Coordinates of C-alpha atoms and ligand atoms in Angstrom, one line a residue:
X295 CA 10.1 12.6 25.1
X296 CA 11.0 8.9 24.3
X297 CA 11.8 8.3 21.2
X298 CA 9.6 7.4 18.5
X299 CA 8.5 3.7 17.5
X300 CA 5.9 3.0 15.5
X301 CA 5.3 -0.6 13.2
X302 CA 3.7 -2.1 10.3
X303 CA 2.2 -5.4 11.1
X304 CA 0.7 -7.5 8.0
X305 CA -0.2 -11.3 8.2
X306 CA 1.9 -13.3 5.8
X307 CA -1.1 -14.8 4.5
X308 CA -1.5 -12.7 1.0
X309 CA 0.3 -10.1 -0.8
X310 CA 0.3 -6.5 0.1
X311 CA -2.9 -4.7 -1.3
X312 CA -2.7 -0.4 -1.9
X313 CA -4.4 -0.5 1.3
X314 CA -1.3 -2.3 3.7
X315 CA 0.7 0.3 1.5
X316 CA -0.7 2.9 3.0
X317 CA -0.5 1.6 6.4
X318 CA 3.1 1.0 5.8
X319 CA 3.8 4.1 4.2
X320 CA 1.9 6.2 7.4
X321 CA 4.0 4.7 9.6
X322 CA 6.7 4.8 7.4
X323 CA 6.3 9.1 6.9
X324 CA 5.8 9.0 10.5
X325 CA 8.7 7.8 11.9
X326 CA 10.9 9.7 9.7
X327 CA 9.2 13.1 10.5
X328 CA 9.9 12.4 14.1
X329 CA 13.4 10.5 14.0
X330 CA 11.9 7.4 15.7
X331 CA 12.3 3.9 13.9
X332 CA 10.2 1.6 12.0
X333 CA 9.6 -1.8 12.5
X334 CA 8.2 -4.5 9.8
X335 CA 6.9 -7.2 12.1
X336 CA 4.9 -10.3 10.7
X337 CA 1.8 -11.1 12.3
X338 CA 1.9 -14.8 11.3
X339 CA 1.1 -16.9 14.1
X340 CA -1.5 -18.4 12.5
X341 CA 0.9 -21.5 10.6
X342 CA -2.2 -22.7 8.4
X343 CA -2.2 -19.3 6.7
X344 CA 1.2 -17.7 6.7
X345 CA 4.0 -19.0 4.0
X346 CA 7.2 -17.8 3.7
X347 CA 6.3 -17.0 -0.3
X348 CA 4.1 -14.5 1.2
X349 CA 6.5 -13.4 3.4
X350 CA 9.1 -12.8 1.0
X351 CA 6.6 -10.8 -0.9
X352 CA 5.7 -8.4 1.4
X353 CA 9.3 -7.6 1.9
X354 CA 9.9 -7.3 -1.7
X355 CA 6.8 -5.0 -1.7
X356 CA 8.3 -3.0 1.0
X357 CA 11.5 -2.6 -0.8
X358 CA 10.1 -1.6 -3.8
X359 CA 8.1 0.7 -2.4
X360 CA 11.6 2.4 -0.8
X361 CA 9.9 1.1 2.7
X362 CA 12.7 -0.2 4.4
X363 CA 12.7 -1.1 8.4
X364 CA 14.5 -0.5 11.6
X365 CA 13.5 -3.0 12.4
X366 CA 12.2 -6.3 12.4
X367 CA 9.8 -8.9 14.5
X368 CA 7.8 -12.4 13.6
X369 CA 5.3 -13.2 15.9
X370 CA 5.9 -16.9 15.0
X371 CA 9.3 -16.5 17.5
X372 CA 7.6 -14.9 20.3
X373 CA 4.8 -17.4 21.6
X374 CA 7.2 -17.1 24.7
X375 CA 5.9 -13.9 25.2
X376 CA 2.4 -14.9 24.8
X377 CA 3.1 -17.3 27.2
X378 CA 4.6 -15.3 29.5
X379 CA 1.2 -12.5 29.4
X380 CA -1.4 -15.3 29.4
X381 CA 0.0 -16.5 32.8
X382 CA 0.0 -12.9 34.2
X383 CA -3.4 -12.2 33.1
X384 CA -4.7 -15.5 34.8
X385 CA -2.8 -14.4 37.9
X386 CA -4.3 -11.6 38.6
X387 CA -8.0 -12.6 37.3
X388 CA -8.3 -11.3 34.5
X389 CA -8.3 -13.9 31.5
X390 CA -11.4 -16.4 32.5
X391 CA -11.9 -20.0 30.8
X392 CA -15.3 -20.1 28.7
X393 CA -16.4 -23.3 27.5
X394 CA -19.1 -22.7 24.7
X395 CA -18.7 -24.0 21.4
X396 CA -19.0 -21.7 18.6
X397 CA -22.5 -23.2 17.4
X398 CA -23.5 -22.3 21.2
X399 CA -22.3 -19.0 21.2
X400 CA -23.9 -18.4 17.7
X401 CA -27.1 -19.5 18.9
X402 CA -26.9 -17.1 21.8
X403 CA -26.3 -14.3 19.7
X404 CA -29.2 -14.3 17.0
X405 CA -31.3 -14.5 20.2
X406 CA -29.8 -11.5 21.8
X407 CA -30.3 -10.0 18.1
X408 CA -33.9 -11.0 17.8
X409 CA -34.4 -9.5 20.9
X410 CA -32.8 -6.6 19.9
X411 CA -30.5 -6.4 21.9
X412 CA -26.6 -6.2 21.0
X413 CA -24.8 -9.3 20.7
X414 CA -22.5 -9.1 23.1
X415 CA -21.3 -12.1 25.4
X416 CA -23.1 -12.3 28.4
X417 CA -20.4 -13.9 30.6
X418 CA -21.9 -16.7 31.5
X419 CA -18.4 -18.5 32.0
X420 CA -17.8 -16.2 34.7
X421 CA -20.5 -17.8 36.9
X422 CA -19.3 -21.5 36.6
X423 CA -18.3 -23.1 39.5
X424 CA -15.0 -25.5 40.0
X425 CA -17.8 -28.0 39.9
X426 CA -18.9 -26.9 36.7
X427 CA -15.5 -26.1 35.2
X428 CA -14.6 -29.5 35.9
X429 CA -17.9 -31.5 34.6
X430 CA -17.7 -29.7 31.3
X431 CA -13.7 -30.6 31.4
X432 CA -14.4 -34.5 31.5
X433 CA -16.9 -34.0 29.0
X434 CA -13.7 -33.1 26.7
X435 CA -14.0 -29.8 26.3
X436 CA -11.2 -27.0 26.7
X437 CA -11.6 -23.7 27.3
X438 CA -11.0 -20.7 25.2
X439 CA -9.8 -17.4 27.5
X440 CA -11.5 -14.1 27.8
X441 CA -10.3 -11.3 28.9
X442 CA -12.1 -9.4 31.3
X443 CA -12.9 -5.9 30.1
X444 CA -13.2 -3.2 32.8
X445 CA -16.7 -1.8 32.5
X446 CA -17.2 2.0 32.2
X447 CA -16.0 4.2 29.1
X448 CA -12.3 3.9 27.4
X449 CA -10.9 7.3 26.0
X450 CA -7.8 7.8 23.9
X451 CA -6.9 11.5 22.3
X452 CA -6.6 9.8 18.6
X453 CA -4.5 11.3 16.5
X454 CA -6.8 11.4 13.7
X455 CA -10.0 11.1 15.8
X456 CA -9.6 13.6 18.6
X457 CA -10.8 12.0 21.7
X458 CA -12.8 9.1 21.5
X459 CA -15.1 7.2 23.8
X460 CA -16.1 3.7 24.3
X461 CA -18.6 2.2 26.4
X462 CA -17.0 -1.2 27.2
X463 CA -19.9 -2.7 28.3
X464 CA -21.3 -3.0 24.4
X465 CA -17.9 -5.4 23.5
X466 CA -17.8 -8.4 23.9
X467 CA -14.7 -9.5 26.6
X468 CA -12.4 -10.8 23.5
X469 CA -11.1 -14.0 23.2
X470 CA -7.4 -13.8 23.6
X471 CA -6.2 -17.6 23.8
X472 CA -8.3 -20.4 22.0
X473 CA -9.0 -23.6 23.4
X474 CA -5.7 -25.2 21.4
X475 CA -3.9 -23.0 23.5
X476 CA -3.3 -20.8 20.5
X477 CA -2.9 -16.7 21.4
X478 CA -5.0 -14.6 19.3
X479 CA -4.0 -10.8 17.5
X480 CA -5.5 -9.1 20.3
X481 CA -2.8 -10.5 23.1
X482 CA -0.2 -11.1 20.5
X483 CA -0.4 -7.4 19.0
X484 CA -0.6 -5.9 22.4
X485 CA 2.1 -7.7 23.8
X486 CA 4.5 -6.8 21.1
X487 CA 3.7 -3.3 21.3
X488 CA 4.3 -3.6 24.7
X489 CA 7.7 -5.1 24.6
X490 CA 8.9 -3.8 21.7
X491 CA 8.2 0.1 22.9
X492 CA 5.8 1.3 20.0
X493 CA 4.7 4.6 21.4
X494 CA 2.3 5.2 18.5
X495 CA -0.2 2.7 16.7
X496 CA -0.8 3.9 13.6
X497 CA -3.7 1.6 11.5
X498 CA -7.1 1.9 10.1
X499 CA -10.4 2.6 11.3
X500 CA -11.3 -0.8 11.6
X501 CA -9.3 -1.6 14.8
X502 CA -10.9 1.4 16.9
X503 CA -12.9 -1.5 18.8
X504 CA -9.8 -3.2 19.0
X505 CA -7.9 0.0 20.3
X506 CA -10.7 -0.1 23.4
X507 CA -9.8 -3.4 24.6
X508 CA -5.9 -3.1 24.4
X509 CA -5.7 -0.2 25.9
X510 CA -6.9 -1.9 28.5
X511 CA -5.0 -5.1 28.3
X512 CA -1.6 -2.8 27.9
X513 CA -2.6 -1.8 31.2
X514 CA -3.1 -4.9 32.8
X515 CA 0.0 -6.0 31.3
X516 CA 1.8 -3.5 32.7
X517 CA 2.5 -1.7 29.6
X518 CA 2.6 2.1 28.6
X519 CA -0.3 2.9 26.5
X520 CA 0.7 3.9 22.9
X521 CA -0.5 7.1 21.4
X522 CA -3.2 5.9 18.5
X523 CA -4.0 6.8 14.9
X524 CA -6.8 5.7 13.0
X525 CA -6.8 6.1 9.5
X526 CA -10.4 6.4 7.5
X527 CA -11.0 3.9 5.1
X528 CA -9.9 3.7 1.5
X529 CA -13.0 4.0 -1.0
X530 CA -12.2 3.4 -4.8
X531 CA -13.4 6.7 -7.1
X532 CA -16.8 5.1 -6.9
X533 CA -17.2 5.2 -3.7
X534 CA -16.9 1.6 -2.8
X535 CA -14.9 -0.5 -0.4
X536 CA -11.4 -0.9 -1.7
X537 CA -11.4 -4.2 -0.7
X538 CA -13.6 -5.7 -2.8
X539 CA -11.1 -5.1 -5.4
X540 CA -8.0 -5.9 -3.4
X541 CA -6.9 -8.9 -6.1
X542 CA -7.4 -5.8 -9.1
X543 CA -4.6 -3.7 -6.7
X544 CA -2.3 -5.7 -5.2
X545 CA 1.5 -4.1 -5.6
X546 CA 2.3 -7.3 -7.1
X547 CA -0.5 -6.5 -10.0
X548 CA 0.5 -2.4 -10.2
X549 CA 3.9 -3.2 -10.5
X550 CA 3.4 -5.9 -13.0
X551 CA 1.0 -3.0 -14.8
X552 CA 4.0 -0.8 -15.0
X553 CA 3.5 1.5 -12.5
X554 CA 5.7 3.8 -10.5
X555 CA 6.3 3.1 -6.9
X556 CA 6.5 7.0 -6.4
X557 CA 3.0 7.4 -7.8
X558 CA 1.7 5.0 -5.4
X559 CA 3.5 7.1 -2.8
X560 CA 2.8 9.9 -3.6
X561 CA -0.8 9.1 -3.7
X562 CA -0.7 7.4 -0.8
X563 CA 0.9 10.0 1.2
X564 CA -1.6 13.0 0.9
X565 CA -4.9 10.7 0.5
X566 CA -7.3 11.7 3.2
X567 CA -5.5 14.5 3.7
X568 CA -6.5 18.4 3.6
X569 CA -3.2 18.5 2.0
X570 CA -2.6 18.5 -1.7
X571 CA -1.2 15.6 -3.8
X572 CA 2.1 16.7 -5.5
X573 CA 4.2 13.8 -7.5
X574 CA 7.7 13.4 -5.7
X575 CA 10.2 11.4 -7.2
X576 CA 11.8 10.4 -3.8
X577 CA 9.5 8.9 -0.7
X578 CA 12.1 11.1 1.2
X579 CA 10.5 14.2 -0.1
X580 CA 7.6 13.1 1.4
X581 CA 8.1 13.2 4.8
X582 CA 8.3 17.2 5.1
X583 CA 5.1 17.7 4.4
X584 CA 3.4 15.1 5.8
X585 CA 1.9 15.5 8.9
X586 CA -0.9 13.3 10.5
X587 CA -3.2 15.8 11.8
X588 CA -4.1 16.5 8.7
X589 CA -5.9 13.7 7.8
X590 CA -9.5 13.2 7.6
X591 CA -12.3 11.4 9.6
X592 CA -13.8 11.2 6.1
X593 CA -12.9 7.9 4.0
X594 CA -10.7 8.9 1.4
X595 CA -11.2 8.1 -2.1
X596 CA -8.5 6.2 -4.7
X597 CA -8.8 7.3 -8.2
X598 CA -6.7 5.2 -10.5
X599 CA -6.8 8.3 -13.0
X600 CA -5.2 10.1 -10.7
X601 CA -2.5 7.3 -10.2
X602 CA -2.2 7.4 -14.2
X603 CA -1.5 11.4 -14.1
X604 CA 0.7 11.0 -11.4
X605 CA 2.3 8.3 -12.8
X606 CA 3.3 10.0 -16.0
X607 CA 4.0 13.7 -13.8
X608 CA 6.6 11.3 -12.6
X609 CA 7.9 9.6 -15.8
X610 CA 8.4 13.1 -17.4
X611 CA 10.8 14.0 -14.2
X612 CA 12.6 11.1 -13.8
X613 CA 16.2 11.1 -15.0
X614 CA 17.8 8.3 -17.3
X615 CA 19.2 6.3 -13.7
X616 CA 16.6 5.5 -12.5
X617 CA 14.8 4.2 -15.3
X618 CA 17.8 2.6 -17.3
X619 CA 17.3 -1.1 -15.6
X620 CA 13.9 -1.3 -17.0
X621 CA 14.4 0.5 -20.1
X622 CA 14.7 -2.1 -23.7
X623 CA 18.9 -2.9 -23.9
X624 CA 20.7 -0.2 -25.3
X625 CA 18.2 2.6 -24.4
X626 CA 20.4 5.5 -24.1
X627 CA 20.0 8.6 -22.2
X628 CA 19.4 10.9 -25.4
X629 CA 16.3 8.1 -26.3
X630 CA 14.7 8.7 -22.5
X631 CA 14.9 12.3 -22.4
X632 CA 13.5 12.3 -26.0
X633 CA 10.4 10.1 -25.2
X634 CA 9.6 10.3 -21.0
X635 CA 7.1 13.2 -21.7
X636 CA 5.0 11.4 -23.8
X637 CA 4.4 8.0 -21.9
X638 CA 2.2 7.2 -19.2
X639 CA 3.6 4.2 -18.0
X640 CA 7.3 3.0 -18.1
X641 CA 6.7 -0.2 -20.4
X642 CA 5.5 2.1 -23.5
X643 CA 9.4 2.9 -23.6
X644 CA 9.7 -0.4 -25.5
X645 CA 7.1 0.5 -28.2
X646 CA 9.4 3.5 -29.2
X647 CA 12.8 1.4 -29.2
X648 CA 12.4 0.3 -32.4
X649 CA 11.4 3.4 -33.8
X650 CA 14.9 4.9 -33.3
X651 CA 16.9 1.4 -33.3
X652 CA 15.0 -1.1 -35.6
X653 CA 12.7 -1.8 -38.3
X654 CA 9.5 -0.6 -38.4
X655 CA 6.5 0.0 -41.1
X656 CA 6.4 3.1 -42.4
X657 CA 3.2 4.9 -43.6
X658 CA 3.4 6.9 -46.8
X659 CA 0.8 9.5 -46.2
X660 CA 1.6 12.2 -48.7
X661 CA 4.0 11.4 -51.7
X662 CA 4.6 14.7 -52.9
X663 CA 6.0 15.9 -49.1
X664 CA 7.8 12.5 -48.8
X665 CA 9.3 12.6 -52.0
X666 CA 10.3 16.4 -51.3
X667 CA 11.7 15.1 -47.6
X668 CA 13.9 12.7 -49.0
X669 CA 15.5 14.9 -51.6
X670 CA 16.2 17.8 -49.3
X671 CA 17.4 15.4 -46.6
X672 CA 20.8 17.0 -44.7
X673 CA 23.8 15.2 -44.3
X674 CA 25.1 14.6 -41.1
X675 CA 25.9 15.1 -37.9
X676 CA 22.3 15.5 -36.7
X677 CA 21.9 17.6 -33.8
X678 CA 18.6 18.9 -32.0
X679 CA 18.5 21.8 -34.5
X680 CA 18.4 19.6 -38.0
X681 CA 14.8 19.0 -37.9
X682 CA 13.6 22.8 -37.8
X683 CA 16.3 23.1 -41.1
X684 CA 15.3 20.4 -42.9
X685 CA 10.9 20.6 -42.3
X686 CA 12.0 24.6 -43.5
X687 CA 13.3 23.5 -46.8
X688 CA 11.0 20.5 -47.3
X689 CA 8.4 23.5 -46.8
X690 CA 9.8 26.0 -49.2
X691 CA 10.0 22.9 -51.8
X692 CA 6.3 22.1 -51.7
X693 CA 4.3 24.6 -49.6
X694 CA 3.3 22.5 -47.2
X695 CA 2.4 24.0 -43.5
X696 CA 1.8 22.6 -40.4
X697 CA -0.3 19.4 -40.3
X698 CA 0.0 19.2 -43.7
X699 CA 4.1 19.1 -43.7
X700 CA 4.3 17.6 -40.1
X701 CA 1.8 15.0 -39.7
X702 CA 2.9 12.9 -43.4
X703 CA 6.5 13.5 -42.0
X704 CA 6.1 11.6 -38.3
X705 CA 4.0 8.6 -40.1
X706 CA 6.7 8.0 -42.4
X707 CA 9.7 8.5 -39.6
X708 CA 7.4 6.6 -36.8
X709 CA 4.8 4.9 -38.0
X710 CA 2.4 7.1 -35.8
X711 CA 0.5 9.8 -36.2
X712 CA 1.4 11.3 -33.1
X713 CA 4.3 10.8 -30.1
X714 CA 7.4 12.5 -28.9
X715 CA 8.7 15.8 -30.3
X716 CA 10.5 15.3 -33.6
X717 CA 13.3 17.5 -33.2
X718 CA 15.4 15.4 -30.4
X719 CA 14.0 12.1 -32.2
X720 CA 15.3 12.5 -35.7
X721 CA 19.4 12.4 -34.9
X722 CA 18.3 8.9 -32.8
X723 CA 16.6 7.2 -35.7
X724 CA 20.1 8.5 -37.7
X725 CA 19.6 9.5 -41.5
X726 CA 20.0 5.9 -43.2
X727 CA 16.6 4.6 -41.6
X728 CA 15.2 8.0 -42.4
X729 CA 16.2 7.3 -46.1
X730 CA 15.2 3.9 -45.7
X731 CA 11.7 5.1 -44.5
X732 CA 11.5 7.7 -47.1
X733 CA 11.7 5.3 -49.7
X734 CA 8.6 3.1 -48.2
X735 CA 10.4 0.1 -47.8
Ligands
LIG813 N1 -1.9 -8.0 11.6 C1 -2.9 -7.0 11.9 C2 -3.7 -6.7 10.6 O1 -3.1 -6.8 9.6 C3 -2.2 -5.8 12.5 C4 -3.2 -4.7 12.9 C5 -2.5 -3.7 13.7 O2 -1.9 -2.8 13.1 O3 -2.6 -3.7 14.9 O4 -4.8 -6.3 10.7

């Protein structure tokens, strides 16, 4: 079997949303699982649009992610290529000139709609005589190229779909090269595939149409057809299209929002899938259990509360190194472990700094137990064991139990009424700012 090749193509012309992650991420599991490679290539032939800001981003996306490629393609250094197809497809007949302008073509199509009949192009272009070609050429205009779809049905064995059929005669022959000369995704896509050897296309549902007419045009190009996957759609818990709130979940945003790349991930991975969603703390873990025929027709649906519980399933598992970048400067180990089970998100590490490491204001709930605290305080060394000892005697001294002894205790060490456990907190705060706080000042 050759070996595996499969690619992420996004247009430079915005930043990654959760739903290119999940393309990239597919593709990403599925070359792993199968030892092929990935390639990032940019789909920015279209100059107007693409920047090399956006550019940049997607690869920082990508890295932060853990996504990184094989390998690596921008269509804006292959027009050759296009070139090079476009003249074979003339050749042999199968790219026509069409002159209509868009208003024409508009026009023609809320007639065929009125009629009720589909609005597909009716090839007119393909009856035009030299004569014609060449009256509507001195009249200025240039042609746009169609490709000539074969009619009859188009089958694939999806790997998400199972077979499917399409009737080409209900597309419309797609434009491949516009009348600037410009090559459109369609050829461009097709010819990379082609070239570069991606045996399997892995994308969303919306490109099954698509799918139809390249397979068609990887023929005619003399390509091997690629194996295709087509993901369902990504719905938000609501049911709605996730795109509608694509600026709300850019990476950019989540990762600005203190999220975890592995929650994403780990989301991402099982989404859609009949298999269940377990928080990994390494995209490698991911790959044995992923497997593509397991996903669903159905559109699968993004719950951000179920990025928040994976998110902090994930913070209470991760280890000080790789957390200690982001963590406030001088964050130690012992202060991690003492507070990752008890955030959600990696930024609410800085709201407990200072509790172990600065000033903060105390709350003087309960005199009597605070009073009793400070008295009985132990000297030190702390250790994880002091804070059992020292609640025991401040117990014995007033009879206070349970909420009554704890919940006066944390507000006057914290300043909050509830948050990590006690016992591996107290030796980090270190027995002057305990006195201090003891004191209310
Ligand atoms: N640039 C195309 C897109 O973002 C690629 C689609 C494909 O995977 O073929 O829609």
């Amino acid at each position: 079997m050759t070996d595996v090749s499969v690619r992420f193509a996004p247009s430079p012309t915005g930043r990654l949303h959760v739903g290119n992650a999940r393309a990239a991420l597919l593709n990403w599991l599925f070359a792993r699982k199968h030892g092929g490679s990935f390639l990032l290539r940019l789909d920015d032939t279209d100059a107007a649009r693409s920047t090399s800001e956006f550019a940049q981003g997607i690869e920082a996306d990508l890295r932060w992610l853990g996504l990184g490629w094989d390998r690596f393609a921008r269509q804006s250094e292959r027009f050759d290529f296009y070139t090079a197809a476009t003249g074979k497809l003339k050749q042999s007949g199968r790219l026509y000139p069409c002159y209509e302008t868009p208003e024409e073509l508009e026009l023609r199509r809320k007639i065929q709609l009125s009629r009720k009949r589909p609005p597909v192009y009716d090839r007119a272009a393909l009856k035009l005589t030299d004569a014609d070609r060449a009256k509507l050429e001195a009249e200025g205009r240039r042609p746009h190229w169609r490709f000539r779809l074969d009619h009859g049905v188009t089958a694939w064995d999806d790997l998400i779909h199972g077979r499917v059929e399409i009737d080409m005669a209900s597309l419309s022959d797609p434009v491949l090269v516009r009348s600037d000369g410009y090559p459109l995704y369609t050829l461009s896509s097709v010819v990379d595939d082609g070239d570069l050897g991606i045996t399997h296309v892995i994308r969303g549902e919306d490109h099954v149409t698509n799918t139809a007419a390249q397979i068609q045009l990887f023929a005619a190009l003399d390509y091997a057809v690629p194996v295709f996957g087509h993901f369902s759609w990504l719905l938000d818990a609501e049911g709605a299209g996730l795109s509608k709130r694509i600026g709300s979940l850019s990476l950019a945003d989540l990762r600005e929002q203190g999220y975890e790349p592995m929650a994403l991930n780990s989301l991402l991975a099982r989404l859609g899938s009949a298999d269940p969603v377990e928080p990994q703390l390494d995209v490698q873990a991911l790959v044995a259990g992923f497997d593509l025929g397991r996903f669903s027709r159905a559109p699968a649906r993004l719950d951000p509360h179920e990025l928040d519980l994976l998110n902090a399933r994930i913070l209470h598992a991760s280890d000080f190194n790789t957390v200690r970048d982001r963590l406030p400067a001088g964050a130690t180990e012992a202060f991690w472990l003492a507070i990752r089970g008890n955030i959600g998100r990696l930024v609410e590490a800085a709201d407990w700094w200072p509790v172990v490491s600065g000033e903060i204001a105390t709350v003087i709930e309960d005199p009597a137990v605070v009073a009793a605290a400070a008295e009985t305080l132990p000297a030190e060394p702390w250790d994880g064991a002091t804070w059992k000892a020292w609640t025991q005697a401040i117990s014995a001294r007033t009879g206070a139990k349970g909420k009554a002894l704890f919940h006066p205790l944390r507000l006057a060490l914290t300043g909050r009424d509830k948050g990590p456990e006690m016992a591996p907190l107290l030796p980090l705060i270190g027995r002057d700012r305990v006195a201090k706080r003891l004191s209310g000042v």
